[in-house]
């Protein structure tokens, strides 16, 4: 497979001129306000990609809607991480056949990780003939050109090249929020955990240059953003591929030095690359939020090995111990897979023991879902669905009890929180986040986007409650 392609500024200029050409065509229909609908499934990286798609669409003269009937272009940004995500997309895309019948000139576009898989692209080509455009993550940067082709030539467009991946700067974005922003710092993954489809659909790790990332964060802070999340599949290996080697701890330090009152978060981290230097940097940098999402997936060493995680349970626990020694109030979250092929209930119980030892604040828990083309999909998987579900329920029950206890310990404390919106629960005025990103409902009057001291007065397993001081 060839190496990362750097998309030149001239290429992006060319894409913007395609936007211009589409905008000129759109301007010929002044009787109609042309609207676009962008629907996003999956992770924050997809949210960030959708902000680029919206950026391009805005340059093409489109406004935005959530109503498929009103939209003249529909873009569905898909996820492939589990089968369920895929089934939902196919269900919703199937239903769009009626929209296409009523409005034949509405363009239906599918992008993202799901369509990058050969089996999904084939199904779309053969059985979803109302879909006009299909493009994978590697082709996103040339979305305007593909839309222009659709509008000026007959036929459908499929762009799912099997390449190592590209990196582009200067794609316009329309952000969904005015307080919290995603900043991609790298793309792709080299880890090939045996259950995971991401390395196949998003290509190899490639890092943006520090100066491009810092310029983006500086701009966001000037615009008033307060909560910046640095995004990557595996941020801990940031910089390894750059000409001038640098690492994630250096980047964090440099982002922290940007003047302004804002919080820095990042995700996702891989335990094997989470270094003591990173933990020390987190502890030292006052803008870095005291929170770490560190997926461990399974608590048993045999299972971890077959998952190709390249860390043991003891190594994981040792890292957590060191991190807690440096940042005692650190909020910890993790991802866990239950029912990996061949995992016995006894082995699964090692996962429960990790929960008891670490006492995570919250977990993202998943039942294993076979993904075509991954090594795990070929492994023997003798455990019944019922047994996996029973284990899954044991896991969530244990975590619910821990989350409830951890939340209860907040009551009586006063924390500097970020007010991030208005509450939809009539008993509270505002929603906020603690420094560790726990959800909080607050009584009192304040404008979203401010940091305010909040006294915590109550808690349950999902949320905290409080009042402005
Ligand atoms: N089945 C179930 N969960 C999965 N994840 C990744 N691949 C699979 C799969 N095939 C989970 C992992 C990962 C999170 C983003 O999704 O826990 O950390
Ligand atoms: Fe998937 Fe593992 Fe890469 Fe995460 S680190 S994206 S789980 S292959």
Short mmCIF file of C-alpha atoms and ligand atoms in Angstrom, two decimals:
data_model
loop_
_atom_site.label_atom_id
_atom_site.label_comp_id
_atom_site.label_asym_id
_atom_site.label_seq_id
_atom_site.Cartn_x
_atom_site.Cartn_y
_atom_site.Cartn_z
CA UNK A 1 0.00 0.00 0.00
CA UNK A 2 1.34 3.47 -0.83
CA UNK A 3 2.25 6.02 1.86
CA UNK A 4 0.16 8.87 3.22
CA UNK A 5 -0.75 11.42 0.57
CA UNK A 6 -0.53 15.05 1.58
CA UNK A 7 -3.30 16.95 -0.18
CA UNK A 8 -1.75 20.20 -1.39
CA UNK A 9 -3.27 23.64 -0.74
CA UNK A 10 -3.73 23.91 -4.54
CA UNK A 11 -5.92 20.76 -4.48
CA UNK A 12 -8.12 22.22 -1.74
CA UNK A 13 -8.30 25.50 -3.73
CA UNK A 14 -9.55 23.44 -6.66
CA UNK A 15 -12.20 21.86 -4.43
CA UNK A 16 -13.31 25.32 -3.33
CA UNK A 17 -13.66 26.31 -6.97
CA UNK A 18 -15.95 23.28 -7.46
CA UNK A 19 -17.97 24.63 -4.51
CA UNK A 20 -18.15 27.95 -6.34
CA UNK A 21 -19.35 26.24 -9.52
CA UNK A 22 -22.08 24.39 -7.58
CA UNK A 23 -23.02 27.65 -5.81
CA UNK A 24 -23.44 29.33 -9.21
CA UNK A 25 -25.75 26.54 -10.39
CA UNK A 26 -27.70 26.82 -7.13
CA UNK A 27 -28.03 30.59 -7.58
CA UNK A 28 -29.91 29.91 -10.82
CA UNK A 29 -32.77 28.57 -8.71
CA UNK A 30 -33.45 31.63 -6.52
CA UNK A 31 -37.09 30.54 -6.08
CA UNK A 32 -35.92 27.78 -3.75
CA UNK A 33 -33.79 28.03 -0.58
CA UNK A 34 -31.46 25.08 -1.11
CA UNK A 35 -31.04 23.02 2.02
CA UNK A 36 -28.77 20.16 3.03
CA UNK A 37 -29.24 17.49 5.68
CA UNK A 38 -26.12 15.94 7.22
CA UNK A 39 -26.79 12.97 9.50
CA UNK A 40 -23.92 11.57 11.57
CA UNK A 41 -23.50 8.13 13.16
CA UNK A 42 -20.66 6.91 15.37
CA UNK A 43 -17.73 8.59 17.05
CA UNK A 44 -16.42 12.13 17.49
CA UNK A 45 -14.13 11.72 14.50
CA UNK A 46 -17.24 11.33 12.38
CA UNK A 47 -18.74 14.44 14.02
CA UNK A 48 -15.57 16.31 13.08
CA UNK A 49 -15.70 14.98 9.50
CA UNK A 50 -19.34 16.07 9.23
CA UNK A 51 -18.28 19.59 10.21
CA UNK A 52 -15.99 19.59 7.15
CA UNK A 53 -18.81 18.29 4.93
CA UNK A 54 -21.06 21.08 6.25
CA UNK A 55 -18.23 23.55 5.61
CA UNK A 56 -18.05 22.49 1.96
CA UNK A 57 -21.86 22.48 1.62
CA UNK A 58 -22.06 26.02 2.98
CA UNK A 59 -19.54 27.12 0.34
CA UNK A 60 -21.84 25.50 -2.25
CA UNK A 61 -24.63 27.81 -1.11
CA UNK A 62 -26.62 25.34 0.99
CA UNK A 63 -28.41 26.12 4.23
CA UNK A 64 -29.12 23.31 6.72
CA UNK A 65 -32.20 21.35 7.79
CA UNK A 66 -33.01 18.20 9.76
CA UNK A 67 -35.95 17.40 7.49
CA UNK A 68 -35.24 14.92 4.69
CA UNK A 69 -38.25 16.17 2.70
CA UNK A 70 -36.86 19.71 2.62
CA UNK A 71 -33.30 18.75 1.76
CA UNK A 72 -31.97 18.82 -1.81
CA UNK A 73 -28.87 17.00 -0.69
CA UNK A 74 -28.74 14.36 2.06
CA UNK A 75 -25.38 13.18 3.40
CA UNK A 76 -25.28 10.23 5.80
CA UNK A 77 -21.95 9.83 7.56
CA UNK A 78 -21.82 6.19 8.67
CA UNK A 79 -20.10 4.03 11.29
CA UNK A 80 -18.79 0.46 10.99
CA UNK A 81 -17.64 -0.32 14.52
CA UNK A 82 -20.45 -2.79 15.26
CA UNK A 83 -23.03 -4.55 13.13
CA UNK A 84 -25.89 -2.73 14.84
CA UNK A 85 -24.58 0.65 13.61
CA UNK A 86 -24.59 -0.73 10.08
CA UNK A 87 -28.09 -2.16 10.30
CA UNK A 88 -29.44 1.20 11.44
CA UNK A 89 -27.87 2.95 8.46
CA UNK A 90 -29.16 0.40 5.96
CA UNK A 91 -32.66 0.72 7.50
CA UNK A 92 -32.65 4.51 7.25
CA UNK A 93 -31.14 4.59 3.77
CA UNK A 94 -33.72 2.06 2.61
CA UNK A 95 -36.49 4.40 3.79
CA UNK A 96 -35.03 7.24 1.69
CA UNK A 97 -36.24 5.50 -1.45
CA UNK A 98 -39.58 7.24 -0.88
CA UNK A 99 -37.95 10.64 -0.52
CA UNK A 100 -36.10 10.03 -3.79
CA UNK A 101 -39.38 9.08 -5.50
CA UNK A 102 -41.05 12.29 -4.35
CA UNK A 103 -37.99 14.47 -5.07
CA UNK A 104 -35.94 12.82 -7.84
CA UNK A 105 -33.47 15.72 -7.90
CA UNK A 106 -32.48 15.26 -4.23
CA UNK A 107 -28.94 13.89 -4.07
CA UNK A 108 -28.46 11.02 -1.64
CA UNK A 109 -24.86 10.60 -0.45
CA UNK A 110 -23.32 8.05 1.92
CA UNK A 111 -19.87 8.42 3.41
CA UNK A 112 -17.80 7.33 6.40
CA UNK A 113 -16.40 4.06 7.68
CA UNK A 114 -19.25 1.72 6.75
CA UNK A 115 -19.09 2.42 3.02
CA UNK A 116 -15.31 1.90 2.97
CA UNK A 117 -15.92 -1.82 3.59
CA UNK A 118 -16.15 -3.81 0.32
CA UNK A 119 -19.27 -5.77 1.43
CA UNK A 120 -21.18 -2.58 2.22
CA UNK A 121 -20.13 -0.75 -0.96
CA UNK A 122 -21.25 -3.80 -3.00
CA UNK A 123 -24.64 -3.89 -1.27
CA UNK A 124 -25.16 -0.17 -1.91
CA UNK A 125 -24.15 -0.52 -5.55
CA UNK A 126 -26.46 -3.45 -6.19
CA UNK A 127 -29.46 -3.02 -3.92
CA UNK A 128 -29.69 0.70 -3.05
CA UNK A 129 -29.90 2.25 -6.48
CA UNK A 130 -31.43 5.48 -5.14
CA UNK A 131 -28.08 6.32 -3.54
CA UNK A 132 -26.20 8.68 -5.88
CA UNK A 133 -22.83 9.12 -4.21
CA UNK A 134 -20.76 6.80 -2.00
CA UNK A 135 -17.37 7.92 -0.69
CA UNK A 136 -15.04 6.64 2.02
CA UNK A 137 -13.05 8.67 4.58
CA UNK A 138 -10.07 8.87 2.19
CA UNK A 139 -12.11 10.71 -0.44
CA UNK A 140 -13.80 13.25 1.85
CA UNK A 141 -11.47 16.08 0.81
CA UNK A 142 -12.82 15.92 -2.76
CA UNK A 143 -16.52 15.93 -1.85
CA UNK A 144 -17.15 19.15 -3.87
CA UNK A 145 -15.71 17.61 -7.04
CA UNK A 146 -17.90 14.52 -6.62
CA UNK A 147 -21.04 16.64 -6.11
CA UNK A 148 -20.13 18.67 -9.19
CA UNK A 149 -19.72 15.45 -11.22
CA UNK A 150 -23.15 14.25 -10.09
CA UNK A 151 -24.76 17.52 -11.12
CA UNK A 152 -23.08 17.77 -14.51
CA UNK A 153 -22.85 14.14 -15.68
CA UNK A 154 -25.17 11.17 -15.72
CA UNK A 155 -24.76 8.22 -13.39
CA UNK A 156 -23.73 7.45 -9.85
CA UNK A 157 -20.34 8.11 -8.23
CA UNK A 158 -18.48 5.56 -6.06
CA UNK A 159 -15.17 6.61 -4.47
CA UNK A 160 -13.82 4.14 -1.93
CA UNK A 161 -10.11 3.86 -2.81
CA UNK A 162 -8.14 1.34 -0.74
CA UNK A 163 -5.20 3.58 0.22
CA UNK A 164 -3.08 4.26 3.30
CA UNK A 165 -4.80 7.61 3.78
CA UNK A 166 -4.39 11.31 3.18
CA UNK A 167 -4.06 14.46 5.20
CA UNK A 168 -5.49 17.83 4.15
CA UNK A 169 -5.41 21.30 5.67
CA UNK A 170 -7.74 24.19 4.90
CA UNK A 171 -11.08 22.40 4.43
CA UNK A 172 -13.77 24.86 5.62
CA UNK A 173 -15.82 23.79 8.66
CA UNK A 174 -19.24 24.63 10.05
CA UNK A 175 -19.14 23.70 13.74
CA UNK A 176 -22.19 22.41 15.59
CA UNK A 177 -21.45 24.07 18.92
CA UNK A 178 -20.10 27.43 20.08
CA UNK A 179 -18.56 26.27 23.40
CA UNK A 180 -17.07 22.83 22.66
CA UNK A 181 -14.93 22.08 19.63
CA UNK A 182 -13.28 18.97 18.17
CA UNK A 183 -9.80 19.31 16.76
CA UNK A 184 -8.45 16.30 14.87
CA UNK A 185 -4.75 15.94 15.54
CA UNK A 186 -4.22 12.68 13.67
CA UNK A 187 -6.09 10.19 11.55
CA UNK A 188 -6.06 6.40 11.22
CA UNK A 189 -4.76 3.60 13.40
CA UNK A 190 -1.83 1.17 13.19
CA UNK A 191 -2.81 -1.11 16.04
CA UNK A 192 -4.98 -3.74 14.38
CA UNK A 193 -6.72 -4.95 17.52
CA UNK A 194 -8.09 -8.23 16.23
CA UNK A 195 -11.79 -7.29 16.62
CA UNK A 196 -11.59 -3.79 15.14
CA UNK A 197 -12.43 -2.57 11.65
CA UNK A 198 -11.00 0.96 12.09
CA UNK A 199 -7.48 0.32 10.70
CA UNK A 200 -9.02 -1.17 7.55
CA UNK A 201 -11.39 1.72 6.86
CA UNK A 202 -9.42 4.71 8.15
CA UNK A 203 -5.93 3.74 7.04
CA UNK A 204 -2.55 4.23 8.71
CA UNK A 205 -1.68 6.75 11.42
CA UNK A 206 -0.85 10.20 10.13
CA UNK A 207 -0.39 13.31 12.23
CA UNK A 208 -1.18 16.92 11.45
CA UNK A 209 1.73 19.31 11.93
CA UNK A 210 1.89 20.92 15.38
CA UNK A 211 1.79 24.43 13.91
CA UNK A 212 -1.49 23.70 12.05
CA UNK A 213 -3.08 22.28 15.21
CA UNK A 214 -1.89 25.18 17.38
CA UNK A 215 -3.15 27.75 14.86
CA UNK A 216 -6.58 26.07 14.87
CA UNK A 217 -6.80 25.98 18.68
CA UNK A 218 -5.67 29.62 18.91
CA UNK A 219 -8.42 30.62 16.47
CA UNK A 220 -11.03 28.65 18.44
CA UNK A 221 -10.01 30.26 21.73
CA UNK A 222 -10.21 33.71 20.10
CA UNK A 223 -13.71 32.81 18.87
CA UNK A 224 -14.72 32.03 22.47
CA UNK A 225 -14.55 28.21 22.57
CA UNK A 226 -14.00 26.94 26.12
CA UNK A 227 -13.70 23.20 25.78
CA UNK A 228 -11.35 21.79 23.17
CA UNK A 229 -11.05 18.05 22.55
CA UNK A 230 -7.99 16.84 20.66
CA UNK A 231 -9.10 13.87 18.57
CA UNK A 232 -7.42 10.83 17.17
CA UNK A 233 -7.93 7.06 17.11
CA UNK A 234 -4.79 6.73 19.22
CA UNK A 235 -3.56 10.19 20.28
CA UNK A 236 -0.70 8.71 22.33
CA UNK A 237 1.18 7.86 19.16
CA UNK A 238 0.82 11.41 17.81
CA UNK A 239 3.87 12.69 15.94
CA UNK A 240 5.68 9.41 15.36
CA UNK A 241 5.21 9.82 11.60
CA UNK A 242 6.27 13.48 11.33
CA UNK A 243 9.61 14.54 9.76
CA UNK A 244 10.49 16.43 12.92
CA UNK A 245 9.56 13.89 15.58
CA UNK A 246 7.48 15.17 18.45
CA UNK A 247 5.09 13.43 20.80
CA UNK A 248 1.67 13.91 22.31
CA UNK A 249 3.02 15.22 25.63
CA UNK A 250 4.89 17.99 23.71
CA UNK A 251 1.72 18.86 21.84
CA UNK A 252 -0.33 19.00 25.03
CA UNK A 253 2.24 21.31 26.59
CA UNK A 254 2.14 23.62 23.55
CA UNK A 255 -1.68 23.73 23.48
CA UNK A 256 -1.65 24.46 27.21
CA UNK A 257 0.63 27.48 26.58
CA UNK A 258 -1.97 29.15 24.33
CA UNK A 259 -3.30 32.15 26.28
CA UNK A 260 -6.94 32.06 27.39
CA UNK A 261 -9.33 30.43 29.83
CA UNK A 262 -10.25 27.08 28.30
CA UNK A 263 -10.12 23.33 28.95
CA UNK A 264 -8.19 20.76 26.98
CA UNK A 265 -9.39 17.17 26.65
CA UNK A 266 -8.24 14.40 24.35
CA UNK A 267 -9.32 10.99 23.13
CA UNK A 268 -8.72 8.14 22.52
CA UNK A 269 -5.63 6.87 24.32
CA UNK A 270 -4.14 3.41 24.00
CA UNK A 271 -2.71 2.01 27.27
CA UNK A 272 0.41 0.63 25.59
CA UNK A 273 1.44 4.15 24.51
CA UNK A 274 0.28 6.09 27.59
CA UNK A 275 3.59 7.12 29.16
CA UNK A 276 4.62 8.43 32.55
CA UNK A 277 5.77 11.58 30.72
CA UNK A 278 2.21 12.05 29.44
CA UNK A 279 0.80 11.67 32.97
CA UNK A 280 3.32 14.17 34.34
CA UNK A 281 2.46 16.61 31.57
CA UNK A 282 -1.27 16.23 32.33
CA UNK A 283 -0.60 16.90 36.01
CA UNK A 284 1.50 19.99 35.27
CA UNK A 285 -0.67 21.62 32.57
CA UNK A 286 -3.44 23.55 34.33
CA UNK A 287 -5.74 23.68 31.29
CA UNK A 288 -5.69 19.93 30.72
CA UNK A 289 -8.88 18.54 32.27
CA UNK A 290 -8.36 15.91 35.00
CA UNK A 291 -9.92 13.11 32.99
CA UNK A 292 -8.59 10.17 31.02
CA UNK A 293 -10.45 7.80 28.74
CA UNK A 294 -8.20 4.72 28.70
CA UNK A 295 -9.86 1.68 27.11
CA UNK A 296 -8.72 -1.67 28.50
CA UNK A 297 -11.30 -3.88 26.67
CA UNK A 298 -10.77 -7.01 28.80
CA UNK A 299 -9.26 -7.94 32.16
CA UNK A 300 -7.76 -11.32 31.28
CA UNK A 301 -4.25 -11.59 29.84
CA UNK A 302 -5.03 -14.46 27.49
CA UNK A 303 -7.97 -12.51 26.04
CA UNK A 304 -5.89 -9.32 25.78
CA UNK A 305 -3.27 -11.25 23.85
CA UNK A 306 -5.76 -12.67 21.35
CA UNK A 307 -7.24 -9.19 21.04
CA UNK A 308 -3.71 -8.07 20.02
CA UNK A 309 -3.82 -5.28 22.61
CA UNK A 310 -0.12 -5.57 23.44
CA UNK A 311 -0.51 -4.78 27.15
CA UNK A 312 -1.27 -6.94 30.17
CA UNK A 313 -3.72 -6.41 32.97
CA UNK A 314 -0.84 -5.74 35.41
CA UNK A 315 0.70 -3.11 33.09
CA UNK A 316 -2.64 -1.39 32.78
CA UNK A 317 -3.24 -1.35 36.54
CA UNK A 318 0.28 -0.07 37.18
CA UNK A 319 -0.28 2.87 34.81
CA UNK A 320 -3.55 3.72 36.54
CA UNK A 321 -1.83 3.55 39.93
CA UNK A 322 0.87 5.99 38.81
CA UNK A 323 -1.66 8.35 37.25
CA UNK A 324 -3.76 8.41 40.45
CA UNK A 325 -0.61 9.16 42.45
CA UNK A 326 0.01 12.23 40.27
CA UNK A 327 -3.63 13.38 39.90
CA UNK A 328 -5.68 12.04 42.84
CA UNK A 329 -9.01 13.46 41.58
CA UNK A 330 -8.57 12.07 38.04
CA UNK A 331 -11.84 10.98 36.40
CA UNK A 332 -11.31 7.65 34.63
CA UNK A 333 -13.42 6.10 31.89
CA UNK A 334 -12.88 3.07 29.68
CA UNK A 335 -14.24 0.89 26.88
CA UNK A 336 -14.94 -2.78 27.48
CA UNK A 337 -15.92 -5.61 25.16
CA UNK A 338 -17.90 -8.52 26.60
CA UNK A 339 -18.07 -11.84 24.77
CA UNK A 340 -14.92 -11.70 22.66
CA UNK A 341 -14.59 -15.05 20.79
CA UNK A 342 -13.44 -17.72 23.23
CA UNK A 343 -13.67 -15.55 26.38
CA UNK A 344 -14.98 -17.78 29.16
CA UNK A 345 -17.11 -16.53 32.04
CA UNK A 346 -14.15 -17.11 34.32
CA UNK A 347 -11.98 -14.89 32.13
CA UNK A 348 -14.75 -12.30 31.96
CA UNK A 349 -14.69 -12.17 35.77
CA UNK A 350 -11.14 -10.77 35.51
CA UNK A 351 -12.76 -7.76 33.83
CA UNK A 352 -15.03 -7.31 36.88
CA UNK A 353 -11.95 -7.39 39.13
CA UNK A 354 -10.36 -4.56 37.12
CA UNK A 355 -13.53 -2.50 37.66
CA UNK A 356 -13.37 -3.12 41.40
CA UNK A 357 -9.72 -2.19 41.54
CA UNK A 358 -9.76 0.94 39.33
CA UNK A 359 -13.25 2.20 40.17
CA UNK A 360 -13.94 3.98 36.90
CA UNK A 361 -16.31 6.95 36.92
CA UNK A 362 -18.10 5.64 33.85
CA UNK A 363 -17.75 2.95 31.19
CA UNK A 364 -18.66 2.39 27.58
CA UNK A 365 -19.57 -1.28 27.38
CA UNK A 366 -20.14 -3.34 24.25
CA UNK A 367 -21.04 -6.88 23.34
CA UNK A 368 -18.57 -8.20 20.78
CA UNK A 369 -19.77 -7.84 17.21
CA UNK A 370 -17.92 -9.72 14.42
CA UNK A 371 -16.61 -7.41 11.69
CA UNK A 372 -15.94 -8.93 8.25
CA UNK A 373 -12.24 -8.99 7.36
CA UNK A 374 -10.93 -8.82 10.95
CA UNK A 375 -9.04 -11.80 12.46
CA UNK A 376 -11.50 -12.14 15.37
CA UNK A 377 -14.38 -12.73 12.95
CA UNK A 378 -12.66 -16.02 11.96
CA UNK A 379 -12.23 -17.24 15.56
CA UNK A 380 -14.37 -19.88 17.26
CA UNK A 381 -17.07 -18.21 19.29
CA UNK A 382 -18.84 -20.94 21.27
CA UNK A 383 -20.54 -18.84 23.99
CA UNK A 384 -24.28 -18.34 23.54
CA UNK A 385 -25.83 -14.92 23.11
CA UNK A 386 -27.75 -15.42 26.40
CA UNK A 387 -24.58 -16.14 28.33
CA UNK A 388 -22.86 -13.07 26.88
CA UNK A 389 -25.87 -10.96 27.77
CA UNK A 390 -25.86 -12.29 31.33
CA UNK A 391 -22.18 -11.35 31.68
CA UNK A 392 -22.86 -7.96 30.13
CA UNK A 393 -25.62 -7.34 32.69
CA UNK A 394 -23.30 -8.29 35.55
CA UNK A 395 -20.76 -5.78 34.24
CA UNK A 396 -23.22 -2.89 33.93
CA UNK A 397 -24.76 -3.64 37.35
CA UNK A 398 -21.34 -3.49 38.98
CA UNK A 399 -20.42 -0.28 37.18
CA UNK A 400 -23.79 1.35 38.02
CA UNK A 401 -23.10 0.73 41.71
CA UNK A 402 -19.58 2.18 41.42
CA UNK A 403 -20.76 5.23 39.43
CA UNK A 404 -23.46 5.88 42.01
CA UNK A 405 -20.95 5.74 44.88
CA UNK A 406 -18.46 7.93 43.04
CA UNK A 407 -21.13 10.50 42.24
CA UNK A 408 -22.39 10.50 45.84
CA UNK A 409 -18.89 11.48 46.99
CA UNK A 410 -19.24 14.79 45.08
CA UNK A 411 -22.13 15.98 47.25
CA UNK A 412 -21.11 18.96 49.41
CA UNK A 413 -18.14 19.90 47.19
CA UNK A 414 -17.85 23.15 45.25
CA UNK A 415 -16.26 22.86 41.79
CA UNK A 416 -15.45 25.28 39.00
CA UNK A 417 -17.71 24.01 36.21
CA UNK A 418 -18.33 24.94 32.60
CA UNK A 419 -21.94 25.99 32.00
CA UNK A 420 -22.68 24.38 28.64
CA UNK A 421 -26.40 24.80 28.00
CA UNK A 422 -29.95 25.17 29.23
CA UNK A 423 -31.52 22.26 31.10
CA UNK A 424 -34.50 20.45 29.58
CA UNK A 425 -35.50 19.31 33.08
CA UNK A 426 -37.83 22.01 34.51
CA UNK A 427 -36.39 21.62 38.03
CA UNK A 428 -33.01 22.91 36.82
CA UNK A 429 -32.00 25.95 34.78
CA UNK A 430 -28.68 24.94 33.31
CA UNK A 431 -26.50 22.03 32.31
CA UNK A 432 -22.81 22.06 33.13
CA UNK A 433 -19.74 19.83 33.21
CA UNK A 434 -17.36 19.28 36.08
CA UNK A 435 -13.63 19.63 35.28
CA UNK A 436 -13.64 15.83 34.85
CA UNK A 437 -16.56 16.12 32.38
CA UNK A 438 -19.31 14.64 34.59
CA UNK A 439 -22.77 15.87 33.67
CA UNK A 440 -24.33 18.35 36.10
CA UNK A 441 -27.77 20.00 36.31
CA UNK A 442 -27.71 23.37 37.98
CA UNK A 443 -30.14 25.83 39.60
CA UNK A 444 -29.23 29.48 38.97
CA UNK A 445 -28.79 32.05 36.22
CA UNK A 446 -25.66 32.18 34.06
CA UNK A 447 -24.88 32.40 30.36
CA UNK A 448 -23.65 29.19 28.72
CA UNK A 449 -19.92 29.37 28.01
CA UNK A 450 -18.95 30.65 31.48
CA UNK A 451 -16.89 28.88 34.12
CA UNK A 452 -18.75 29.18 37.44
CA UNK A 453 -18.43 27.71 40.92
CA UNK A 454 -21.18 25.18 41.54
CA UNK A 455 -22.03 23.58 44.85
CA UNK A 456 -22.98 19.93 44.36
CA UNK A 457 -26.20 19.17 46.27
CA UNK A 458 -27.26 15.78 44.90
CA UNK A 459 -26.33 12.86 42.66
CA UNK A 460 -27.53 9.65 41.04
CA UNK A 461 -25.68 7.10 38.93
CA UNK A 462 -25.87 9.15 35.72
CA UNK A 463 -25.69 12.75 36.83
CA UNK A 464 -24.87 15.34 39.48
CA UNK A 465 -27.11 18.19 40.70
CA UNK A 466 -26.10 21.52 42.13
CA UNK A 467 -26.57 25.27 42.51
CA UNK A 468 -24.53 28.27 41.44
CA UNK A 469 -22.50 29.76 44.28
N1 LIG B 1 -17.35 -5.34 18.73
C1 LIG B 1 -17.68 -4.69 19.87
N2 LIG B 1 -17.08 -3.57 20.27
C2 LIG B 1 -16.10 -3.07 19.50
N3 LIG B 1 -15.31 -1.98 19.63
C3 LIG B 1 -14.48 -1.92 18.58
N4 LIG B 1 -14.70 -2.94 17.76
C4 LIG B 1 -15.70 -3.69 18.29
C5 LIG B 1 -16.37 -4.88 17.91
N5 LIG B 1 -16.04 -5.54 16.80
C6 LIG B 1 -15.38 -1.09 20.80
C7 LIG B 1 -14.05 -1.03 21.53
C8 LIG B 1 -13.52 0.33 21.16
C9 LIG B 1 -14.81 1.11 21.00
C10 LIG B 1 -14.67 2.37 20.23
O1 LIG B 1 -15.67 0.22 20.36
O2 LIG B 1 -14.32 -1.10 22.92
O3 LIG B 1 -12.67 0.88 22.14
FE1 LIG B 2 -9.55 -0.15 16.87
FE2 LIG B 2 -7.55 -0.89 18.51
FE3 LIG B 2 -7.13 1.08 16.69
FE4 LIG B 2 -8.74 1.52 18.81
S1 LIG B 2 -6.53 1.07 18.89
S2 LIG B 2 -9.17 2.05 16.65
S3 LIG B 2 -9.72 -0.48 19.11
S4 LIG B 2 -7.57 -1.07 16.24
#
